[in-house]
Amino acid sequence: MLASFSVLAAAEVSKQLPAPVSHSVVSVNLFDPHGKPSGAGSGVVVARNQVITSCFLIQKAKDIEVAQPGATFKAALQYALPDLDLCQLDVPHLPAAAAAAGTATKVKIGQYAFAAGARGRQEPAQSKVVVSGMRPYAGSQYMQLTPSIPAHFSGGGVFDEKGRLIGILSLRFIDGQNFTFALPVEWLAELENRRSAGSSGKVSGGLDWLNHALAQERQHDWIELLKISQHQLTHDPTDAVAWFSVGVASGNLKLYNQAVHAYREAIRHQADYGEAWHNLGNAYASLKEYDHAIHAYRDALLIEPDNDDTWYGLGNVYYDLKQYAYAIDAYSKALRIQPENPKAWYNLGVTYDDLGLHGEAAEAYQQTVRIQPDNAEAWHHLGVAYARLGERRKVREIYQTLRKLSPAKAESYFNSYILP
């Protein structure tokens, strides 16, 4: 049986900021009409005397100050792009270096990044986060991050492993939970074309529904995701992202024909939507329409040739068709892109087993259990491969491991391969 287990990534906290990040992240302090503190968040220096932050953060503030260790500066709203939640502050005499710009267009789900924020005049802090969700939007990739970060990080920066800015943090409270989103750095260019009328206004438009959609997806509330995505389509039937979300919800509700229709509509309105092509392949595969699935996966790879998940899905289709050589090729390409993919290693092992290549299968299962040492299914398959290779000592060693992980599986293994 091919792998269906999932990979979980734990978040970590980074204790030290790279110097370029530390110098470019500032605190943003807010005051009401009476001069009393009304909130606080963060911002990122993007040019001389210019700080980017979240419009949602500052929308009700009468006055704004920007702080860094040892100094505070008056700030004023310069440009606003409220529909995309981006506001630029003018901060005269701010002695801070601008953040180095990266790109959000190449970010992948599962990728680690660093969220940075500041409080008052304290040194900025940084937390390691994972890109857990993503949608193409307004020319870049709108990102969801996990785990949730402290409230004062809102408006701060998201940086890649080289300390380059890839997004601006936007925190939202949705359905009783905190969610962290990242506004891609590519959107900053739009600010120069949008002068503020003197107020940041209320954030509205596309991001509101999209934030709720990503929140429902994270909570696996597929019925609610379907509902709000279909509602968005009543406002804009050409919204490729809304069609994509209908596909995601439908697929998880096992409404695969509906998912196929939704992904096809997403592609109709955005032909280069690589993830929609990928998910269309998944939906066709679930319907066992393998020729259509292969076509969709191949088109996805024309757009994103380094997408290991697409190569993995293509490998599964070829396996189901018993085209094992093609399956091995697809799994191998997935593993060249992402060597730590336990599902691809496991399914590669299963494919080799079906070909009677038990030595190669054992090597693949070894990689699986290296990455997932608690994967009893992979340990069992490794033990079976060793039994077929006549390696009795290793067969007994794996029995001891299985006893700790799955007594029932260990008992079956014992009766079949140790004392049949």
Short mmCIF file of C-alpha atoms in Angstrom, two decimals:
data_model
loop_
_atom_site.label_atom_id
_atom_site.label_comp_id
_atom_site.label_asym_id
_atom_site.label_seq_id
_atom_site.Cartn_x
_atom_site.Cartn_y
_atom_site.Cartn_z
CA MET A 1 0.00 0.00 0.00
CA LEU A 2 1.32 3.44 -0.89
CA ALA A 3 2.00 5.99 1.82
CA SER A 4 -0.71 8.26 3.17
CA PHE A 5 0.98 9.38 6.39
CA SER A 6 1.72 13.07 6.93
CA VAL A 7 4.80 15.04 7.93
CA LEU A 8 4.57 17.34 10.94
CA ALA A 9 7.03 20.18 11.45
CA ALA A 10 7.60 21.71 14.87
CA ALA A 11 8.19 25.42 15.21
CA GLU A 12 11.39 26.67 16.79
CA VAL A 13 12.43 29.96 18.33
CA SER A 14 15.57 31.72 17.16
CA LYS A 15 17.49 33.41 19.98
CA GLN A 16 19.60 35.80 17.94
CA LEU A 17 18.78 38.16 15.09
CA PRO A 18 21.11 38.62 12.12
CA ALA A 19 22.44 42.19 12.18
CA PRO A 20 20.67 43.38 8.99
CA VAL A 21 17.31 42.18 10.34
CA SER A 22 17.88 43.69 13.78
CA HIS A 23 18.67 47.12 12.34
CA SER A 24 15.63 47.25 10.06
CA VAL A 25 12.84 46.19 12.46
CA VAL A 26 11.32 48.92 14.64
CA SER A 27 8.48 49.33 17.11
CA VAL A 28 5.34 51.22 16.06
CA ASN A 29 3.47 52.83 18.99
CA LEU A 30 -0.07 54.19 18.62
CA PHE A 31 -1.94 56.95 20.49
CA ASP A 32 -5.59 58.01 20.69
CA PRO A 33 -6.87 61.61 20.31
CA HIS A 34 -6.17 62.21 24.00
CA GLY A 35 -2.53 61.23 23.66
CA LYS A 36 -2.99 57.96 25.49
CA PRO A 37 -1.40 54.71 24.21
CA SER A 38 -3.93 52.79 22.14
CA GLY A 39 -1.85 49.96 20.73
CA ALA A 40 1.54 48.82 19.55
CA GLY A 41 3.05 46.77 16.80
CA SER A 42 6.09 46.71 14.57
CA GLY A 43 7.34 47.98 11.25
CA VAL A 44 10.16 47.44 8.78
CA VAL A 45 12.49 50.11 7.41
CA VAL A 46 12.44 49.87 3.61
CA ALA A 47 14.19 53.13 2.66
CA ARG A 48 15.60 56.24 4.29
CA ASN A 49 12.99 57.60 6.75
CA GLN A 50 10.39 55.12 5.46
CA VAL A 51 8.75 52.35 7.49
CA ILE A 52 6.22 49.80 6.23
CA THR A 53 3.59 48.42 8.59
CA SER A 54 0.07 46.94 8.59
CA CYS A 55 -2.83 49.32 7.87
CA PHE A 56 -5.02 47.14 10.07
CA LEU A 57 -2.66 47.88 12.96
CA ILE A 58 -2.69 51.67 12.66
CA GLN A 59 -6.18 52.32 11.26
CA LYS A 60 -7.62 53.88 14.46
CA ALA A 61 -4.52 55.73 15.65
CA LYS A 62 -4.49 59.53 15.93
CA ASP A 63 -0.73 59.76 16.38
CA ILE A 64 2.10 57.34 15.64
CA GLU A 65 5.62 56.99 16.98
CA VAL A 66 8.40 54.72 15.80
CA ALA A 67 10.90 53.48 18.38
CA GLN A 68 14.21 51.68 18.33
CA PRO A 69 16.66 51.02 21.17
CA GLY A 70 17.47 54.37 22.76
CA ALA A 71 15.30 56.64 20.60
CA THR A 72 11.72 57.53 19.60
CA PHE A 73 10.59 59.37 16.45
CA LYS A 74 7.36 61.01 15.33
CA ALA A 75 5.79 59.29 12.33
CA ALA A 76 3.07 60.19 9.83
CA LEU A 77 1.14 58.17 7.30
CA GLN A 78 2.63 58.74 3.85
CA TYR A 79 1.01 56.16 1.54
CA ALA A 80 -1.73 53.60 2.08
CA LEU A 81 -2.86 50.51 0.25
CA PRO A 82 -5.67 49.41 2.58
CA ASP A 83 -7.09 46.71 0.31
CA LEU A 84 -3.73 44.94 0.67
CA ASP A 85 -3.22 46.02 4.31
CA LEU A 86 0.02 47.93 3.61
CA CYS A 87 0.80 51.40 4.95
CA GLN A 88 4.00 53.42 4.62
CA LEU A 89 5.07 55.82 7.36
CA ASP A 90 7.28 58.87 6.97
CA VAL A 91 9.72 58.97 9.90
CA PRO A 92 12.09 61.97 9.63
CA HIS A 93 15.61 61.53 11.01
CA LEU A 94 15.23 57.77 11.55
CA PRO A 95 18.80 56.37 11.70
CA ALA A 96 18.03 52.83 10.60
CA ALA A 97 19.19 50.72 7.68
CA ALA A 98 16.69 49.44 5.14
CA ALA A 99 15.91 45.74 4.99
CA ALA A 100 17.36 43.80 2.07
CA ALA A 101 14.53 42.81 -0.28
CA GLY A 102 13.91 39.18 -1.14
CA THR A 103 10.99 37.62 -2.99
CA ALA A 104 7.83 35.78 -2.00
CA THR A 105 7.20 34.36 -5.46
CA LYS A 106 9.51 31.36 -4.90
CA VAL A 107 8.33 30.53 -1.37
CA LYS A 108 6.91 27.03 -0.87
CA ILE A 109 4.53 25.56 1.67
CA GLY A 110 6.55 23.96 4.46
CA GLN A 111 9.41 26.42 4.06
CA TYR A 112 10.89 27.94 7.20
CA ALA A 113 11.14 31.71 7.63
CA PHE A 114 11.78 34.18 10.45
CA ALA A 115 9.16 36.56 11.84
CA ALA A 116 10.64 39.64 13.51
CA GLY A 117 9.01 42.30 15.68
CA ALA A 118 9.90 44.88 18.30
CA ARG A 119 8.36 46.20 21.52
CA GLY A 120 9.01 49.78 22.70
CA ARG A 121 12.70 50.62 22.78
CA GLN A 122 13.74 47.01 23.23
CA GLU A 123 15.87 45.09 20.79
CA PRO A 124 13.79 43.29 18.14
CA ALA A 125 12.94 39.63 18.67
CA GLN A 126 12.59 36.85 16.14
CA SER A 127 10.64 33.59 15.93
CA LYS A 128 11.04 30.74 13.51
CA VAL A 129 7.83 30.11 11.57
CA VAL A 130 6.62 27.80 8.82
CA VAL A 131 4.73 28.81 5.69
CA SER A 132 1.64 26.65 6.22
CA GLY A 133 -0.68 28.08 3.58
CA MET A 134 -0.40 30.14 0.44
CA ARG A 135 -2.47 31.64 -2.36
CA PRO A 136 -1.36 33.54 -5.47
CA TYR A 137 -2.78 37.04 -5.12
CA ALA A 138 -2.15 40.45 -6.70
CA GLY A 139 0.96 39.32 -8.52
CA SER A 140 2.68 37.42 -5.70
CA GLN A 141 2.07 34.81 -2.99
CA TYR A 142 -0.08 35.67 0.04
CA MET A 143 1.18 33.52 2.91
CA GLN A 144 -0.18 32.03 6.12
CA LEU A 145 2.35 31.29 8.88
CA THR A 146 2.36 28.98 11.89
CA PRO A 147 2.61 29.06 14.82
CA SER A 148 0.88 32.27 15.87
CA ILE A 149 3.27 35.04 16.90
CA PRO A 150 3.07 37.74 19.63
CA ALA A 151 0.62 40.57 18.94
CA HIS A 152 3.35 43.22 18.93
CA PHE A 153 4.96 41.51 15.92
CA SER A 154 2.06 42.70 13.72
CA GLY A 155 3.43 44.98 11.02
CA GLY A 156 6.92 43.51 11.44
CA GLY A 157 8.85 41.52 8.88
CA VAL A 158 9.13 38.00 7.56
CA PHE A 159 12.65 37.15 6.43
CA ASP A 160 14.19 34.23 4.56
CA GLU A 161 17.21 32.25 5.74
CA LYS A 162 19.54 34.90 4.31
CA GLY A 163 17.87 37.75 6.18
CA ARG A 164 16.03 39.12 3.14
CA LEU A 165 12.57 40.59 3.57
CA ILE A 166 9.86 38.45 1.95
CA GLY A 167 6.76 39.84 3.65
CA ILE A 168 5.07 42.06 6.23
CA LEU A 169 3.30 40.43 9.17
CA SER A 170 -0.46 40.85 9.53
CA LEU A 171 -2.17 39.33 12.57
CA ARG A 172 -5.92 38.66 12.61
CA PHE A 173 -8.37 37.26 15.16
CA ILE A 174 -10.80 34.97 13.32
CA ASP A 175 -13.44 32.70 14.87
CA GLY A 176 -11.85 32.95 18.30
CA GLN A 177 -8.30 32.16 17.14
CA ASN A 178 -5.21 34.14 16.23
CA PHE A 179 -3.89 33.77 12.69
CA THR A 180 -0.69 35.10 11.18
CA PHE A 181 -0.49 36.17 7.55
CA ALA A 182 2.34 37.67 5.51
CA LEU A 183 1.84 40.40 2.91
CA PRO A 184 4.37 39.63 0.15
CA VAL A 185 7.22 42.07 -0.39
CA GLU A 186 6.28 42.47 -4.06
CA TRP A 187 3.20 44.43 -3.00
CA LEU A 188 5.35 47.26 -1.64
CA ALA A 189 5.92 48.59 -5.15
CA GLU A 190 2.20 49.40 -5.38
CA LEU A 191 2.42 51.87 -2.49
CA GLU A 192 4.17 54.47 -4.61
CA ASN A 193 1.10 54.61 -6.86
CA ARG A 194 -1.41 54.99 -4.04
CA ARG A 195 -1.28 58.25 -2.12
CA SER A 196 -3.21 58.35 1.12
CA ALA A 197 -6.19 60.70 1.41
CA GLY A 198 -5.18 61.36 5.01
CA SER A 199 -6.59 58.24 6.64
CA SER A 200 -5.73 54.60 6.29
CA GLY A 201 -9.44 53.79 6.35
CA LYS A 202 -10.95 50.42 7.02
CA VAL A 203 -9.28 47.42 5.48
CA SER A 204 -11.71 45.76 3.11
CA GLY A 205 -11.84 43.85 -0.13
CA GLY A 206 -10.11 40.65 -1.14
CA LEU A 207 -7.97 39.97 1.89
CA ASP A 208 -10.93 39.79 4.28
CA TRP A 209 -12.50 36.79 2.57
CA LEU A 210 -9.11 35.27 1.82
CA ASN A 211 -8.04 35.49 5.47
CA HIS A 212 -11.23 33.69 6.48
CA ALA A 213 -10.72 31.09 3.76
CA LEU A 214 -7.19 30.30 4.91
CA ALA A 215 -8.39 30.18 8.52
CA GLN A 216 -11.08 27.63 7.67
CA GLU A 217 -8.57 25.59 5.69
CA ARG A 218 -6.21 25.51 8.66
CA GLN A 219 -9.07 24.35 10.90
CA HIS A 220 -10.17 21.75 8.31
CA ASP A 221 -13.67 23.22 8.28
CA TRP A 222 -14.32 22.24 4.68
CA ILE A 223 -18.04 23.01 4.67
CA GLU A 224 -17.44 26.58 5.86
CA LEU A 225 -14.56 26.99 3.40
CA LEU A 226 -16.85 25.88 0.58
CA LYS A 227 -19.54 28.29 1.74
CA ILE A 228 -17.39 31.42 1.94
CA SER A 229 -15.54 30.61 -1.30
CA GLN A 230 -18.80 30.17 -3.20
CA HIS A 231 -20.04 33.42 -1.68
CA GLN A 232 -16.93 35.20 -2.95
CA LEU A 233 -17.70 33.90 -6.44
CA THR A 234 -21.10 35.61 -6.37
CA HIS A 235 -19.14 38.88 -6.16
CA ASP A 236 -16.46 37.92 -8.67
CA PRO A 237 -17.07 34.81 -10.80
CA THR A 238 -13.60 35.22 -12.34
CA ASP A 239 -11.73 34.96 -9.00
CA ALA A 240 -9.25 32.11 -9.61
CA VAL A 241 -8.30 31.95 -5.93
CA ALA A 242 -11.94 31.52 -4.90
CA TRP A 243 -12.39 28.74 -7.45
CA PHE A 244 -9.22 27.11 -6.11
CA SER A 245 -10.62 27.24 -2.55
CA VAL A 246 -13.85 25.64 -3.77
CA GLY A 247 -11.69 22.88 -5.20
CA VAL A 248 -9.79 22.43 -1.93
CA ALA A 249 -13.01 22.20 0.07
CA SER A 250 -14.69 19.88 -2.45
CA GLY A 251 -11.71 17.54 -2.62
CA ASN A 252 -11.55 17.20 1.15
CA LEU A 253 -15.30 16.51 1.20
CA LYS A 254 -14.61 13.78 -1.40
CA LEU A 255 -16.70 15.64 -3.99
CA TYR A 256 -14.08 14.99 -6.62
CA ASN A 257 -16.12 15.84 -9.72
CA GLN A 258 -16.98 19.18 -8.14
CA ALA A 259 -13.31 19.67 -7.31
CA VAL A 260 -12.32 18.97 -10.92
CA HIS A 261 -14.80 21.59 -12.13
CA ALA A 262 -13.52 24.16 -9.62
CA TYR A 263 -9.85 23.65 -10.47
CA ARG A 264 -10.62 23.83 -14.18
CA GLU A 265 -12.38 27.15 -13.59
CA ALA A 266 -9.41 28.43 -11.57
CA ILE A 267 -7.12 27.53 -14.47
CA ARG A 268 -9.52 29.08 -16.98
CA HIS A 269 -9.11 32.42 -15.21
CA GLN A 270 -5.41 32.02 -14.36
CA ALA A 271 -3.68 29.65 -16.77
CA ASP A 272 -0.34 29.70 -14.92
CA TYR A 273 -1.86 28.67 -11.57
CA GLY A 274 0.56 25.82 -10.87
CA GLU A 275 -1.04 24.66 -7.63
CA ALA A 276 -4.44 24.46 -9.35
CA TRP A 277 -2.93 22.21 -12.05
CA HIS A 278 -1.35 20.08 -9.29
CA ASN A 279 -4.61 19.76 -7.35
CA LEU A 280 -6.51 19.03 -10.56
CA GLY A 281 -4.16 16.09 -11.01
CA ASN A 282 -4.93 14.94 -7.47
CA ALA A 283 -8.68 15.17 -8.10
CA TYR A 284 -8.46 13.21 -11.35
CA ALA A 285 -6.30 10.60 -9.60
CA SER A 286 -8.96 10.23 -6.88
CA LEU A 287 -11.49 9.57 -9.65
CA LYS A 288 -9.03 7.08 -11.21
CA GLU A 289 -9.02 9.15 -14.39
CA TYR A 290 -5.32 8.57 -14.71
CA ASP A 291 -4.71 9.92 -18.21
CA HIS A 292 -6.26 13.25 -17.21
CA ALA A 293 -4.26 13.18 -13.97
CA ILE A 294 -0.97 12.69 -15.84
CA HIS A 295 -1.84 15.55 -18.19
CA ALA A 296 -2.61 17.87 -15.26
CA TYR A 297 0.55 16.93 -13.36
CA ARG A 298 2.68 17.41 -16.49
CA ASP A 299 1.19 20.88 -17.04
CA ALA A 300 1.84 21.71 -13.38
CA LEU A 301 5.48 20.73 -13.85
CA LEU A 302 5.80 23.00 -16.88
CA ILE A 303 4.96 25.87 -14.52
CA GLU A 304 6.77 24.61 -11.39
CA PRO A 305 9.34 21.98 -12.45
CA ASP A 306 10.84 21.83 -8.94
CA ASN A 307 7.59 20.96 -7.16
CA ASP A 308 8.41 17.70 -5.40
CA ASP A 309 4.76 17.13 -4.43
CA THR A 310 3.75 17.12 -8.09
CA TRP A 311 6.47 14.62 -8.99
CA TYR A 312 5.29 12.52 -6.03
CA GLY A 313 1.66 12.63 -7.22
CA LEU A 314 2.76 11.70 -10.74
CA GLY A 315 4.69 8.76 -9.30
CA ASN A 316 1.57 7.54 -7.50
CA VAL A 317 -0.45 7.62 -10.72
CA TYR A 318 2.20 5.66 -12.61
CA TYR A 319 2.33 3.16 -9.73
CA ASP A 320 -1.45 2.66 -9.87
CA LEU A 321 -1.10 2.07 -13.62
CA LYS A 322 1.66 -0.47 -12.85
CA GLN A 323 4.07 1.57 -14.96
CA TYR A 324 6.79 1.02 -12.39
CA ALA A 325 9.74 2.42 -14.33
CA TYR A 326 7.93 5.74 -14.74
CA ALA A 327 6.90 5.66 -11.08
CA ILE A 328 10.51 5.14 -9.96
CA ASP A 329 11.64 8.00 -12.19
CA ALA A 330 8.99 10.36 -10.76
CA TYR A 331 9.71 9.42 -7.12
CA SER A 332 13.44 9.81 -7.73
CA LYS A 333 12.93 13.30 -9.16
CA ALA A 334 10.80 14.23 -6.16
CA LEU A 335 13.60 13.05 -3.87
CA ARG A 336 16.28 14.95 -5.76
CA ILE A 337 14.29 18.10 -5.06
CA GLN A 338 13.37 17.19 -1.46
CA PRO A 339 15.52 14.35 -0.05
CA GLU A 340 13.65 14.46 3.28
CA ASN A 341 10.28 13.39 1.84
CA PRO A 342 9.42 10.18 3.72
CA LYS A 343 6.32 9.45 1.63
CA ALA A 344 8.35 9.42 -1.58
CA TRP A 345 11.01 7.16 -0.02
CA TYR A 346 8.33 4.79 1.27
CA ASN A 347 6.46 4.57 -2.03
CA LEU A 348 9.73 4.12 -3.87
CA GLY A 349 10.39 1.15 -1.59
CA VAL A 350 6.95 -0.32 -2.29
CA THR A 351 7.56 0.03 -6.03
CA TYR A 352 10.91 -1.74 -5.81
CA ASP A 353 9.28 -4.50 -3.74
CA ASP A 354 6.67 -5.05 -6.43
CA LEU A 355 9.50 -5.46 -8.94
CA GLY A 356 11.24 -7.96 -6.67
CA LEU A 357 14.17 -5.57 -6.09
CA HIS A 358 14.23 -6.07 -2.33
CA GLY A 359 17.72 -4.68 -1.80
CA GLU A 360 16.73 -1.36 -3.38
CA ALA A 361 13.45 -1.49 -1.45
CA ALA A 362 15.32 -1.94 1.84
CA GLU A 363 17.48 1.10 1.10
CA ALA A 364 14.37 3.20 0.45
CA TYR A 365 12.67 2.01 3.66
CA GLN A 366 15.86 2.78 5.60
CA GLN A 367 15.59 6.38 4.46
CA THR A 368 11.92 6.44 5.47
CA VAL A 369 12.58 5.32 9.04
CA ARG A 370 15.59 7.63 9.29
CA ILE A 371 13.24 10.55 8.67
CA GLN A 372 10.27 9.03 10.54
CA PRO A 373 11.65 6.71 13.23
CA ASP A 374 8.13 6.11 14.62
CA ASN A 375 6.70 4.90 11.32
CA ALA A 376 5.72 1.32 12.17
CA GLU A 377 4.48 0.59 8.64
CA ALA A 378 7.86 1.46 7.15
CA TRP A 379 9.71 -0.59 9.78
CA HIS A 380 7.45 -3.55 8.97
CA HIS A 381 8.16 -3.26 5.25
CA LEU A 382 11.88 -2.96 5.96
CA GLY A 383 11.74 -6.14 8.01
CA VAL A 384 9.89 -7.98 5.25
CA ALA A 385 12.50 -6.85 2.73
CA TYR A 386 15.27 -8.17 4.99
CA ALA A 387 13.39 -11.48 5.35
CA ARG A 388 13.23 -11.83 1.58
CA LEU A 389 16.94 -11.04 1.42
CA GLY A 390 17.65 -13.75 4.03
CA GLU A 391 19.12 -11.32 6.58
CA ARG A 392 17.83 -13.05 9.72
CA ARG A 393 19.73 -10.93 12.24
CA LYS A 394 18.21 -7.73 10.88
CA VAL A 395 14.78 -9.39 10.80
CA ARG A 396 15.03 -10.04 14.56
CA GLU A 397 16.30 -6.52 15.27
CA ILE A 398 13.31 -5.00 13.53
CA TYR A 399 10.97 -7.22 15.54
CA GLN A 400 12.28 -5.58 18.72
CA THR A 401 11.65 -2.14 17.23
CA LEU A 402 8.12 -3.10 16.16
CA ARG A 403 7.30 -4.36 19.67
CA LYS A 404 7.82 -0.81 20.93
CA LEU A 405 5.95 0.91 18.10
CA SER A 406 3.06 -1.45 17.36
CA PRO A 407 2.60 -4.65 19.39
CA ALA A 408 -0.12 -5.91 17.03
CA LYS A 409 2.04 -5.41 13.96
CA ALA A 410 4.99 -6.97 15.80
CA GLU A 411 2.92 -10.07 16.59
CA SER A 412 1.89 -10.50 12.96
CA TYR A 413 5.48 -9.93 11.84
CA PHE A 414 6.76 -12.49 14.38
CA ASN A 415 4.33 -15.16 13.21
CA SER A 416 5.08 -14.56 9.53
CA TYR A 417 8.83 -14.00 9.43
CA ILE A 418 10.46 -15.21 12.65
CA LEU A 419 8.52 -18.32 13.68
CA PRO A 420 6.15 -19.00 10.76
#
